Amino acid sequence: MEGLKFVLVFVLLALASFASASDPSPLQDFCVAINETDGVFVNGKFCKDPAQVTENDFFYAGLNMPRDTSSPVGSKVTAVNVAQIAGLNTLGISFARIDYAPYGGLNPPHTHPRASEILVVVEGTLYVGFVTSNLANGDNRLITKVLNPGDVFVFPIGLIHFQFNVGKTNAVAFASLSSQNPGVITIANAVFGADPPIKPDVLAKAFQVDKKIVDYLQKQFWTDSN
């Protein structure tokens, strides 16, 4: 009987060790990304020879410079992820500067499928918020806050969120994200500007609107994104 207990305990410990055998942390000081794959793709990027790494692999300049906010939504996101700083590979972080035009500059509703985000306002006044996933009653709760310089707000991973300039001057915010490549899905662009387009009948039924409205929106977003 004692032998059976020992075997059961051993099996449970073995299963527990396998269950926790994930590897979220780097196994070396750094893994500076390179684009050479030789036809092999991995979850992340291959590493440069550490002997060839330089300070520029960990450096990006220019986030102090204002960006052009003359886009249709009145904002500009300057991402600093593994595509801009190769040394971010395997480190699980990235950064961004967001510029907003006065009187309604908008970083439109979007999600980051692989990252939570923490945002700090350095100039202007922003109305920010996110929408929860479906609650038990089927509702989606909107959580919002008006931010001023020095204020910080968190957007949980995968949730739809936005920032809107409610001030009369330019606004600037900086954001840190918990992935080297957080990804972004801008809701309106993805739904109405998908390539190839989602069938209008699908969207008309989903949004409970006339198909002519869907046709109009798809034409707008298809023109903008394609």
Coordinates of C-alpha atoms in Angstrom, one line a residue:
M1 CA 0.0 0.0 0.0
E2 CA 2.8 2.4 0.9
G3 CA 4.5 1.6 -2.4
L4 CA 1.2 2.5 -4.3
K5 CA 1.0 5.8 -2.4
F6 CA 4.6 6.6 -3.4
V7 CA 3.9 5.8 -7.0
L8 CA 0.8 8.0 -7.0
V9 CA 2.7 10.9 -5.4
F10 CA 5.5 10.5 -7.9
V11 CA 3.1 10.6 -10.8
L12 CA 1.3 13.7 -9.5
L13 CA 4.6 15.5 -9.0
A14 CA 5.7 14.5 -12.5
L15 CA 2.5 15.8 -14.0
A16 CA 2.8 19.0 -12.0
S17 CA 6.4 19.6 -13.2
F18 CA 5.2 19.1 -16.8
A19 CA 2.3 21.5 -16.3
S20 CA 4.7 24.2 -15.1
A21 CA 7.4 23.6 -17.7
S22 CA 6.6 26.7 -19.7
D23 CA 9.5 29.1 -20.4
P24 CA 8.3 32.7 -20.2
S25 CA 11.7 34.1 -19.3
P26 CA 14.8 34.4 -21.5
L27 CA 17.5 31.7 -21.2
Q28 CA 20.3 34.2 -21.9
D29 CA 21.1 37.8 -21.2
F30 CA 19.6 38.9 -24.5
C31 CA 18.6 37.6 -27.9
V32 CA 19.0 40.4 -30.4
A33 CA 16.7 39.6 -33.3
I34 CA 17.8 38.9 -36.9
N35 CA 15.6 38.5 -39.9
E36 CA 17.4 35.6 -41.5
T37 CA 15.3 32.4 -41.2
D38 CA 16.5 30.1 -43.9
G39 CA 12.8 29.2 -44.5
V40 CA 12.3 28.3 -40.8
F41 CA 9.8 30.3 -38.7
V42 CA 9.7 30.4 -34.9
N43 CA 7.6 32.1 -32.3
G44 CA 9.7 35.2 -32.1
K45 CA 12.9 35.8 -33.9
F46 CA 16.3 34.1 -34.3
C47 CA 19.2 35.5 -32.3
K48 CA 22.2 37.4 -33.5
D49 CA 25.6 36.1 -32.5
P50 CA 26.2 37.8 -29.1
A51 CA 29.7 38.6 -30.1
Q52 CA 28.3 40.8 -32.9
V53 CA 25.8 42.7 -30.8
T54 CA 26.3 46.5 -30.4
E55 CA 24.7 49.3 -28.5
N56 CA 22.5 50.2 -31.5
D57 CA 20.7 46.9 -31.1
F58 CA 19.1 48.3 -27.9
F59 CA 18.6 51.9 -29.1
Y60 CA 15.9 54.1 -30.7
A61 CA 16.0 57.8 -31.2
G62 CA 13.4 60.5 -31.8
L63 CA 10.4 59.9 -29.5
N64 CA 10.8 63.5 -28.4
M65 CA 9.7 64.8 -31.8
P66 CA 6.0 65.6 -32.5
R67 CA 4.3 63.5 -35.1
D68 CA 1.9 64.5 -37.9
T69 CA -1.7 64.0 -36.7
S70 CA -3.4 64.9 -40.0
S71 CA -4.8 61.4 -40.5
P72 CA -8.6 60.9 -40.8
V73 CA -8.8 60.0 -37.1
G74 CA -6.4 62.8 -36.0
S75 CA -3.8 60.7 -34.3
K76 CA -0.4 59.1 -34.9
V77 CA 1.0 56.1 -33.1
T78 CA 4.8 55.6 -33.2
A79 CA 5.5 52.1 -32.2
V80 CA 8.8 51.0 -30.7
N81 CA 8.7 47.2 -30.7
V82 CA 11.0 44.4 -31.8
A83 CA 10.8 45.7 -35.4
Q84 CA 12.4 49.0 -34.3
I85 CA 14.7 47.7 -31.5
A86 CA 16.0 44.2 -32.3
G87 CA 17.2 43.9 -28.7
L88 CA 13.6 43.7 -27.5
N89 CA 13.4 40.1 -28.8
T90 CA 12.4 37.7 -25.9
L91 CA 12.2 40.6 -23.4
G92 CA 8.4 40.8 -23.4
I93 CA 8.0 44.6 -23.6
S94 CA 7.5 47.4 -26.1
F95 CA 6.7 51.1 -26.2
A96 CA 4.8 53.7 -28.1
R97 CA 4.3 57.4 -28.5
I98 CA 0.8 58.6 -29.4
D99 CA 0.1 62.1 -30.7
Y100 CA -3.5 63.5 -30.8
A101 CA -4.8 66.5 -32.8
P102 CA -6.7 69.1 -30.9
Y103 CA -10.5 69.0 -30.8
G104 CA -11.1 65.3 -31.1
G105 CA -7.9 63.5 -32.1
L106 CA -8.7 59.8 -31.7
N107 CA -6.8 56.6 -31.3
P108 CA -9.8 54.6 -32.4
P109 CA -11.2 51.5 -30.7
H110 CA -8.7 48.7 -31.1
T111 CA -7.2 45.7 -29.2
H112 CA -3.8 44.3 -28.6
P113 CA -4.2 40.5 -28.8
R114 CA -0.9 39.8 -27.0
A115 CA -0.4 42.6 -24.5
S116 CA -1.7 44.6 -21.7
E117 CA -1.0 48.4 -21.9
I118 CA -0.2 51.1 -19.4
L119 CA -0.5 54.6 -20.7
V120 CA 0.7 57.9 -19.2
V121 CA -0.4 61.4 -20.5
V122 CA 2.3 64.0 -20.8
E123 CA 0.4 66.7 -22.6
G124 CA -3.3 67.6 -23.0
T125 CA -6.5 65.9 -21.8
L126 CA -7.7 62.5 -22.9
Y127 CA -10.9 60.7 -22.5
V128 CA -9.9 57.0 -22.4
G129 CA -11.7 53.7 -21.8
F130 CA -12.0 50.0 -22.5
V131 CA -14.9 47.6 -22.8
T132 CA -15.1 44.4 -20.9
S133 CA -15.7 40.9 -22.4
N134 CA -19.3 39.6 -22.2
L135 CA -20.4 39.5 -18.5
A136 CA -22.7 36.8 -17.1
N137 CA -25.8 38.8 -18.1
G138 CA -24.4 39.3 -21.6
D139 CA -23.6 42.9 -21.2
N140 CA -20.3 44.6 -22.0
R141 CA -19.3 47.2 -19.4
L142 CA -17.6 50.4 -20.5
I143 CA -14.9 51.7 -18.1
T144 CA -13.7 55.3 -18.8
K145 CA -11.7 58.1 -17.3
V146 CA -10.6 61.6 -18.2
L147 CA -6.8 61.9 -17.9
N148 CA -4.6 64.9 -17.5
P149 CA -0.8 65.2 -17.6
G150 CA 0.8 62.8 -15.2
D151 CA -2.2 60.5 -15.1
V152 CA -1.8 56.8 -15.8
F153 CA -4.4 54.3 -17.0
V154 CA -4.2 50.5 -17.7
F155 CA -5.9 48.6 -20.6
P156 CA -6.1 44.9 -19.9
I157 CA -4.8 42.4 -22.5
G158 CA -7.1 41.8 -25.5
L159 CA -9.9 44.3 -24.5
I160 CA -11.2 46.9 -26.9
H161 CA -9.9 50.3 -25.8
F162 CA -9.5 53.9 -27.1
Q163 CA -8.2 57.4 -26.4
F164 CA -9.9 60.7 -27.4
N165 CA -8.5 64.2 -27.1
V166 CA -11.2 66.3 -25.4
G167 CA -8.9 69.3 -25.2
K168 CA -8.3 72.4 -27.3
T169 CA -4.5 71.7 -27.7
N170 CA -2.4 68.8 -29.0
A171 CA -2.1 65.8 -26.6
V172 CA 0.7 63.4 -26.2
A173 CA 0.8 60.1 -24.4
F174 CA 3.4 57.3 -24.0
A175 CA 2.5 53.6 -23.6
S176 CA 4.3 50.5 -22.5
L177 CA 3.0 47.1 -23.6
S178 CA 3.7 43.7 -22.2
S179 CA 4.9 42.1 -25.4
Q180 CA 7.8 42.6 -27.8
N181 CA 5.1 42.4 -30.6
P182 CA 1.7 43.2 -29.1
G183 CA -0.2 43.3 -32.4
V184 CA -3.1 45.6 -33.0
I185 CA -6.6 45.1 -34.4
T186 CA -8.3 48.4 -35.2
I187 CA -12.0 47.4 -34.9
A188 CA -13.5 49.5 -37.7
N189 CA -10.7 48.8 -40.2
A190 CA -10.8 45.1 -39.5
V191 CA -14.5 44.8 -39.8
F192 CA -15.2 47.1 -42.7
G193 CA -11.7 47.0 -44.4
A194 CA -10.9 43.3 -44.3
D195 CA -9.2 41.9 -47.4
P196 CA -11.1 40.2 -49.0
P197 CA -14.2 42.0 -47.6
I198 CA -16.6 40.3 -45.2
K199 CA -19.9 39.7 -47.0
P200 CA -22.2 42.8 -46.5
D201 CA -25.1 40.5 -45.6
V202 CA -23.1 39.2 -42.6
L203 CA -22.3 42.7 -41.3
A204 CA -25.8 44.0 -42.0
K205 CA -27.3 41.3 -39.8
A206 CA -24.6 41.5 -37.1
F207 CA -25.0 45.3 -36.8
Q208 CA -28.8 45.3 -37.5
V209 CA -28.5 48.0 -40.1
D210 CA -29.5 48.3 -43.8
K211 CA -27.1 46.7 -46.2
K212 CA -26.6 50.1 -47.9
I213 CA -25.0 51.4 -44.7
V214 CA -22.6 48.5 -44.8
D215 CA -21.8 49.0 -48.4
Y216 CA -21.0 52.7 -47.7
L217 CA -18.7 51.8 -44.8
Q218 CA -16.9 49.1 -46.6
K219 CA -16.3 51.5 -49.5
Q220 CA -14.9 54.1 -47.1
F221 CA -12.6 51.7 -45.2
W222 CA -11.6 49.7 -48.3
T223 CA -10.5 53.0 -50.0
D224 CA -8.5 54.0 -46.9
S225 CA -6.8 50.7 -46.2
N226 CA -6.3 49.3 -49.7

